[in-house]
Amino acid sequence: MKATLFTYQDYLNLEEDKRYEVLEGELIEMPAPSTIHQRIVGNLYHSFRSYQKEKGPGDFYLSPVDVILAEDVVVQPDIVFVFKDRLDIVKDKGIFGAPDLVVEVVSPSTFKKDTEDKRRIYAQFGIKEFWLVFPEEKGIEVLELKGGVYEVVSYAFEKGKVCSKVLEGLCIELEEVFL
């Protein structure tokens, strides 16, 4: 017997007091993030917004915001970026299509989903840059999509900085993220 596959329409009918994602038709309930997770997301978002105010290349969005990649793929990355010339994919109900950059803060309970499943899915849908943030290790990996596969283009653990390839001139010191 085949399992029921969830679609975006099914997703819209779910309870609004819980957070979910739909990965290739599988409904995944997401627990509330930890305070450490939220502090890291806030610190990163602050750095991204400072860059945006100076350079203005597009818009950043903070979770929870739905990113609808396909009828059976709805995700809520921690931070999402869309270039100005593509802002037509941003609607009131979410982002309908692949953003240019996504950030996932990895927790022990989401490690496989974030580092394997979402990595594959984000590559499949052509998301240009994918940041993985590891709170326990105090590290960040920046991955760029090249030939349909993500390659690590910048990383730092405990100290140093990481730099974006998609957002020219954006470098973030780890000390600003892991306060």
mmCIF file with all atom_site columns, C-alpha atoms in Angstrom, residues 28-163:
data_model
loop_
_atom_site.group_PDB
_atom_site.id
_atom_site.type_symbol
_atom_site.label_atom_id
_atom_site.label_alt_id
_atom_site.label_comp_id
_atom_site.label_asym_id
_atom_site.label_entity_id
_atom_site.label_seq_id
_atom_site.pdbx_PDB_ins_code
_atom_site.Cartn_x
_atom_site.Cartn_y
_atom_site.Cartn_z
_atom_site.occupancy
_atom_site.B_iso_or_equiv
_atom_site.pdbx_formal_charge
_atom_site.auth_seq_id
_atom_site.auth_comp_id
_atom_site.auth_asym_id
_atom_site.auth_atom_id
_atom_site.pdbx_PDB_model_num
ATOM 1   C CA . ILE A 1 28  ? 7.282  16.620 8.347   1.00 0.00 ? 28  ILE A CA 1
ATOM 2   C CA . GLU A 1 29  ? 6.267  18.356 11.566  1.00 0.00 ? 29  GLU A CA 1
ATOM 3   C CA . MET A 1 30  ? 8.958  20.719 12.763  1.00 0.00 ? 30  MET A CA 1
ATOM 4   C CA . PRO A 1 31  ? 9.542  21.313 16.464  1.00 0.00 ? 31  PRO A CA 1
ATOM 5   C CA . ALA A 1 32  ? 9.953  24.816 17.799  1.00 0.00 ? 32  ALA A CA 1
ATOM 6   C CA . PRO A 1 33  ? 13.567 25.937 17.379  1.00 0.00 ? 33  PRO A CA 1
ATOM 7   C CA . SER A 1 34  ? 15.837 26.249 20.407  1.00 0.00 ? 34  SER A CA 1
ATOM 8   C CA . THR A 1 35  ? 16.809 29.601 21.863  1.00 0.00 ? 35  THR A CA 1
ATOM 9   C CA . ILE A 1 36  ? 20.388 29.099 20.619  1.00 0.00 ? 36  ILE A CA 1
ATOM 10  C CA . HIS A 1 37  ? 19.053 28.410 17.120  1.00 0.00 ? 37  HIS A CA 1
ATOM 11  C CA . GLN A 1 38  ? 16.962 31.576 17.219  1.00 0.00 ? 38  GLN A CA 1
ATOM 12  C CA . ARG A 1 39  ? 19.845 33.710 18.508  1.00 0.00 ? 39  ARG A CA 1
ATOM 13  C CA . ILE A 1 40  ? 22.074 32.458 15.666  1.00 0.00 ? 40  ILE A CA 1
ATOM 14  C CA . VAL A 1 41  ? 19.358 33.093 13.060  1.00 0.00 ? 41  VAL A CA 1
ATOM 15  C CA . GLY A 1 42  ? 18.828 36.590 14.477  1.00 0.00 ? 42  GLY A CA 1
ATOM 16  C CA . ASN A 1 43  ? 22.549 37.379 14.409  1.00 0.00 ? 43  ASN A CA 1
ATOM 17  C CA . LEU A 1 44  ? 22.910 36.139 10.827  1.00 0.00 ? 44  LEU A CA 1
ATOM 18  C CA . TYR A 1 45  ? 19.814 38.020 9.711   1.00 0.00 ? 45  TYR A CA 1
ATOM 19  C CA . HIS A 1 46  ? 21.196 41.206 11.261  1.00 0.00 ? 46  HIS A CA 1
ATOM 20  C CA . SER A 1 47  ? 24.427 40.779 9.259   1.00 0.00 ? 47  SER A CA 1
ATOM 21  C CA . PHE A 1 48  ? 22.476 40.071 6.070   1.00 0.00 ? 48  PHE A CA 1
ATOM 22  C CA . ARG A 1 49  ? 20.230 43.112 6.612   1.00 0.00 ? 49  ARG A CA 1
ATOM 23  C CA . SER A 1 50  ? 23.261 45.359 7.182   1.00 0.00 ? 50  SER A CA 1
ATOM 24  C CA . TYR A 1 51  ? 24.648 44.141 3.850   1.00 0.00 ? 51  TYR A CA 1
ATOM 25  C CA . GLN A 1 52  ? 21.256 44.673 2.204   1.00 0.00 ? 52  GLN A CA 1
ATOM 26  C CA . LYS A 1 53  ? 21.000 48.252 3.471   1.00 0.00 ? 53  LYS A CA 1
ATOM 27  C CA . GLU A 1 54  ? 24.443 49.022 2.053   1.00 0.00 ? 54  GLU A CA 1
ATOM 28  C CA . LYS A 1 55  ? 24.269 47.111 -1.239  1.00 0.00 ? 55  LYS A CA 1
ATOM 29  C CA . GLY A 1 56  ? 20.507 46.607 -1.809  1.00 0.00 ? 56  GLY A CA 1
ATOM 30  C CA . PRO A 1 57  ? 20.664 43.637 -4.206  1.00 0.00 ? 57  PRO A CA 1
ATOM 31  C CA . GLY A 1 58  ? 17.346 42.087 -3.153  1.00 0.00 ? 58  GLY A CA 1
ATOM 32  C CA . ASP A 1 59  ? 15.348 41.007 -0.120  1.00 0.00 ? 59  ASP A CA 1
ATOM 33  C CA . PHE A 1 60  ? 15.988 38.672 2.809   1.00 0.00 ? 60  PHE A CA 1
ATOM 34  C CA . TYR A 1 61  ? 13.171 36.788 4.538   1.00 0.00 ? 61  TYR A CA 1
ATOM 35  C CA . LEU A 1 62  ? 13.214 35.243 7.982   1.00 0.00 ? 62  LEU A CA 1
ATOM 36  C CA . SER A 1 63  ? 11.522 31.961 8.875   1.00 0.00 ? 63  SER A CA 1
ATOM 37  C CA . PRO A 1 64  ? 8.777  31.019 9.035   1.00 0.00 ? 64  PRO A CA 1
ATOM 38  C CA . VAL A 1 65  ? 8.119  31.775 5.372   1.00 0.00 ? 65  VAL A CA 1
ATOM 39  C CA . ASP A 1 66  ? 6.936  29.099 2.964   1.00 0.00 ? 66  ASP A CA 1
ATOM 40  C CA . VAL A 1 67  ? 9.115  28.396 -0.046  1.00 0.00 ? 67  VAL A CA 1
ATOM 41  C CA . ILE A 1 68  ? 7.053  26.416 -2.546  1.00 0.00 ? 68  ILE A CA 1
ATOM 42  C CA . LEU A 1 69  ? 9.498  24.686 -4.879  1.00 0.00 ? 69  LEU A CA 1
ATOM 43  C CA . ALA A 1 70  ? 6.946  22.240 -6.324  1.00 0.00 ? 70  ALA A CA 1
ATOM 44  C CA . GLU A 1 71  ? 3.468  20.954 -5.530  1.00 0.00 ? 71  GLU A CA 1
ATOM 45  C CA . ASP A 1 72  ? 5.070  18.304 -3.290  1.00 0.00 ? 72  ASP A CA 1
ATOM 46  C CA . VAL A 1 73  ? 7.990  20.360 -1.898  1.00 0.00 ? 73  VAL A CA 1
ATOM 47  C CA . VAL A 1 74  ? 7.291  23.142 0.619   1.00 0.00 ? 74  VAL A CA 1
ATOM 48  C CA . VAL A 1 75  ? 10.170 24.199 2.883   1.00 0.00 ? 75  VAL A CA 1
ATOM 49  C CA . GLN A 1 76  ? 10.816 26.855 5.510   1.00 0.00 ? 76  GLN A CA 1
ATOM 50  C CA . PRO A 1 77  ? 14.536 27.674 5.468   1.00 0.00 ? 77  PRO A CA 1
ATOM 51  C CA . ASP A 1 78  ? 15.757 29.801 8.368   1.00 0.00 ? 78  ASP A CA 1
ATOM 52  C CA . ILE A 1 79  ? 16.734 32.665 6.054   1.00 0.00 ? 79  ILE A CA 1
ATOM 53  C CA . VAL A 1 80  ? 15.929 33.169 2.366   1.00 0.00 ? 80  VAL A CA 1
ATOM 54  C CA . PHE A 1 81  ? 17.283 35.683 -0.153  1.00 0.00 ? 81  PHE A CA 1
ATOM 55  C CA . VAL A 1 82  ? 15.819 36.682 -3.535  1.00 0.00 ? 82  VAL A CA 1
ATOM 56  C CA . PHE A 1 83  ? 17.497 39.095 -5.974  1.00 0.00 ? 83  PHE A CA 1
ATOM 57  C CA . LYS A 1 84  ? 15.552 42.251 -6.945  1.00 0.00 ? 84  LYS A CA 1
ATOM 58  C CA . ASP A 1 85  ? 15.014 41.147 -10.535 1.00 0.00 ? 85  ASP A CA 1
ATOM 59  C CA . ARG A 1 86  ? 13.305 37.959 -9.316  1.00 0.00 ? 86  ARG A CA 1
ATOM 60  C CA . LEU A 1 87  ? 11.049 39.408 -6.609  1.00 0.00 ? 87  LEU A CA 1
ATOM 61  C CA . ASP A 1 88  ? 8.006  38.455 -8.695  1.00 0.00 ? 88  ASP A CA 1
ATOM 62  C CA . ILE A 1 89  ? 8.260  34.978 -7.104  1.00 0.00 ? 89  ILE A CA 1
ATOM 63  C CA . VAL A 1 90  ? 7.567  36.547 -3.695  1.00 0.00 ? 90  VAL A CA 1
ATOM 64  C CA . LYS A 1 91  ? 3.846  36.593 -2.910  1.00 0.00 ? 91  LYS A CA 1
ATOM 65  C CA . ASP A 1 92  ? 1.829  37.215 0.241   1.00 0.00 ? 92  ASP A CA 1
ATOM 66  C CA . LYS A 1 93  ? 1.505  33.460 0.963   1.00 0.00 ? 93  LYS A CA 1
ATOM 67  C CA . GLY A 1 94  ? 5.159  32.634 0.351   1.00 0.00 ? 94  GLY A CA 1
ATOM 68  C CA . ILE A 1 95  ? 7.939  32.370 -2.185  1.00 0.00 ? 95  ILE A CA 1
ATOM 69  C CA . PHE A 1 96  ? 6.812  30.456 -5.271  1.00 0.00 ? 96  PHE A CA 1
ATOM 70  C CA . GLY A 1 97  ? 10.000 29.193 -6.871  1.00 0.00 ? 97  GLY A CA 1
ATOM 71  C CA . ALA A 1 98  ? 13.668 28.820 -6.058  1.00 0.00 ? 98  ALA A CA 1
ATOM 72  C CA . PRO A 1 99  ? 15.221 31.667 -4.063  1.00 0.00 ? 99  PRO A CA 1
ATOM 73  C CA . ASP A 1 100 ? 18.824 32.609 -4.793  1.00 0.00 ? 100 ASP A CA 1
ATOM 74  C CA . LEU A 1 101 ? 20.201 31.763 -1.350  1.00 0.00 ? 101 LEU A CA 1
ATOM 75  C CA . VAL A 1 102 ? 18.943 29.775 1.643   1.00 0.00 ? 102 VAL A CA 1
ATOM 76  C CA . VAL A 1 103 ? 20.315 29.284 5.144   1.00 0.00 ? 103 VAL A CA 1
ATOM 77  C CA . GLU A 1 104 ? 19.631 26.281 7.364   1.00 0.00 ? 104 GLU A CA 1
ATOM 78  C CA . VAL A 1 105 ? 20.729 26.177 11.000  1.00 0.00 ? 105 VAL A CA 1
ATOM 79  C CA . VAL A 1 106 ? 21.372 22.495 11.675  1.00 0.00 ? 106 VAL A CA 1
ATOM 80  C CA . SER A 1 107 ? 20.291 20.819 14.893  1.00 0.00 ? 107 SER A CA 1
ATOM 81  C CA . PRO A 1 108 ? 20.886 17.203 15.943  1.00 0.00 ? 108 PRO A CA 1
ATOM 82  C CA . SER A 1 109 ? 17.260 16.357 15.101  1.00 0.00 ? 109 SER A CA 1
ATOM 83  C CA . THR A 1 110 ? 17.466 17.928 11.601  1.00 0.00 ? 110 THR A CA 1
ATOM 84  C CA . PHE A 1 111 ? 21.032 16.949 10.663  1.00 0.00 ? 111 PHE A CA 1
ATOM 85  C CA . LYS A 1 112 ? 20.204 14.384 7.959   1.00 0.00 ? 112 LYS A CA 1
ATOM 86  C CA . LYS A 1 113 ? 17.256 16.387 6.622   1.00 0.00 ? 113 LYS A CA 1
ATOM 87  C CA . ASP A 1 114 ? 19.320 19.586 6.323   1.00 0.00 ? 114 ASP A CA 1
ATOM 88  C CA . THR A 1 115 ? 22.689 18.209 5.205   1.00 0.00 ? 115 THR A CA 1
ATOM 89  C CA . GLU A 1 116 ? 21.469 15.464 2.856   1.00 0.00 ? 116 GLU A CA 1
ATOM 90  C CA . ASP A 1 117 ? 17.784 15.705 1.913   1.00 0.00 ? 117 ASP A CA 1
ATOM 91  C CA . LYS A 1 118 ? 17.535 19.481 1.593   1.00 0.00 ? 118 LYS A CA 1
ATOM 92  C CA . ARG A 1 119 ? 20.965 19.704 0.009   1.00 0.00 ? 119 ARG A CA 1
ATOM 93  C CA . ARG A 1 120 ? 19.783 17.357 -2.750  1.00 0.00 ? 120 ARG A CA 1
ATOM 94  C CA . ILE A 1 121 ? 16.390 19.075 -3.100  1.00 0.00 ? 121 ILE A CA 1
ATOM 95  C CA . TYR A 1 122 ? 17.841 22.594 -3.149  1.00 0.00 ? 122 TYR A CA 1
ATOM 96  C CA . ALA A 1 123 ? 20.323 21.541 -5.843  1.00 0.00 ? 123 ALA A CA 1
ATOM 97  C CA . GLN A 1 124 ? 17.538 19.902 -7.852  1.00 0.00 ? 124 GLN A CA 1
ATOM 98  C CA . PHE A 1 125 ? 15.579 23.168 -7.874  1.00 0.00 ? 125 PHE A CA 1
ATOM 99  C CA . GLY A 1 126 ? 18.602 25.320 -8.725  1.00 0.00 ? 126 GLY A CA 1
ATOM 100 C CA . ILE A 1 127 ? 19.108 27.337 -5.539  1.00 0.00 ? 127 ILE A CA 1
ATOM 101 C CA . LYS A 1 128 ? 22.432 29.058 -6.235  1.00 0.00 ? 128 LYS A CA 1
ATOM 102 C CA . GLU A 1 129 ? 23.842 29.181 -2.711  1.00 0.00 ? 129 GLU A CA 1
ATOM 103 C CA . PHE A 1 130 ? 23.144 27.154 0.426   1.00 0.00 ? 130 PHE A CA 1
ATOM 104 C CA . TRP A 1 131 ? 24.531 28.019 3.863   1.00 0.00 ? 131 TRP A CA 1
ATOM 105 C CA . LEU A 1 132 ? 24.735 25.308 6.526   1.00 0.00 ? 132 LEU A CA 1
ATOM 106 C CA . VAL A 1 133 ? 25.204 26.597 10.066  1.00 0.00 ? 133 VAL A CA 1
ATOM 107 C CA . PHE A 1 134 ? 26.397 24.211 12.792  1.00 0.00 ? 134 PHE A CA 1
ATOM 108 C CA . PRO A 1 135 ? 25.705 25.670 16.271  1.00 0.00 ? 135 PRO A CA 1
ATOM 109 C CA . GLU A 1 136 ? 27.446 22.944 18.291  1.00 0.00 ? 136 GLU A CA 1
ATOM 110 C CA . GLU A 1 137 ? 30.640 23.214 16.238  1.00 0.00 ? 137 GLU A CA 1
ATOM 111 C CA . LYS A 1 138 ? 30.298 27.004 15.849  1.00 0.00 ? 138 LYS A CA 1
ATOM 112 C CA . GLY A 1 139 ? 30.799 26.686 12.126  1.00 0.00 ? 139 GLY A CA 1
ATOM 113 C CA . ILE A 1 140 ? 29.347 27.709 8.788   1.00 0.00 ? 140 ILE A CA 1
ATOM 114 C CA . GLU A 1 141 ? 29.734 26.138 5.354   1.00 0.00 ? 141 GLU A CA 1
ATOM 115 C CA . VAL A 1 142 ? 28.811 28.108 2.232   1.00 0.00 ? 142 VAL A CA 1
ATOM 116 C CA . LEU A 1 143 ? 27.941 25.899 -0.725  1.00 0.00 ? 143 LEU A CA 1
ATOM 117 C CA . GLU A 1 144 ? 27.612 27.099 -4.312  1.00 0.00 ? 144 GLU A CA 1
ATOM 118 C CA . LEU A 1 145 ? 25.678 25.219 -6.976  1.00 0.00 ? 145 LEU A CA 1
ATOM 119 C CA . LYS A 1 146 ? 28.024 24.212 -9.802  1.00 0.00 ? 146 LYS A CA 1
ATOM 120 C CA . GLY A 1 147 ? 26.879 21.858 -12.533 1.00 0.00 ? 147 GLY A CA 1
ATOM 121 C CA . GLY A 1 148 ? 23.883 20.750 -10.476 1.00 0.00 ? 148 GLY A CA 1
ATOM 122 C CA . VAL A 1 149 ? 25.976 19.837 -7.417  1.00 0.00 ? 149 VAL A CA 1
ATOM 123 C CA . TYR A 1 150 ? 26.866 21.876 -4.340  1.00 0.00 ? 150 TYR A CA 1
ATOM 124 C CA . GLU A 1 151 ? 30.527 22.572 -3.658  1.00 0.00 ? 151 GLU A CA 1
ATOM 125 C CA . VAL A 1 152 ? 31.857 24.118 -0.460  1.00 0.00 ? 152 VAL A CA 1
ATOM 126 C CA . VAL A 1 153 ? 33.272 27.520 -1.453  1.00 0.00 ? 153 VAL A CA 1
ATOM 127 C CA . SER A 1 154 ? 33.795 29.024 2.008   1.00 0.00 ? 154 SER A CA 1
ATOM 128 C CA . TYR A 1 155 ? 33.836 27.634 5.523   1.00 0.00 ? 155 TYR A CA 1
ATOM 129 C CA . ALA A 1 156 ? 35.027 28.462 8.998   1.00 0.00 ? 156 ALA A CA 1
ATOM 130 C CA . PHE A 1 157 ? 34.738 26.812 12.386  1.00 0.00 ? 157 PHE A CA 1
ATOM 131 C CA . GLU A 1 158 ? 35.156 28.541 15.767  1.00 0.00 ? 158 GLU A CA 1
ATOM 132 C CA . LYS A 1 159 ? 36.818 31.663 14.300  1.00 0.00 ? 159 LYS A CA 1
ATOM 133 C CA . GLY A 1 160 ? 37.335 33.399 11.002  1.00 0.00 ? 160 GLY A CA 1
ATOM 134 C CA . LYS A 1 161 ? 34.822 34.431 8.386   1.00 0.00 ? 161 LYS A CA 1
ATOM 135 C CA . VAL A 1 162 ? 32.741 33.014 5.572   1.00 0.00 ? 162 VAL A CA 1
ATOM 136 C CA . CYS A 1 163 ? 32.036 34.765 2.287   1.00 0.00 ? 163 CYS A CA 1
#
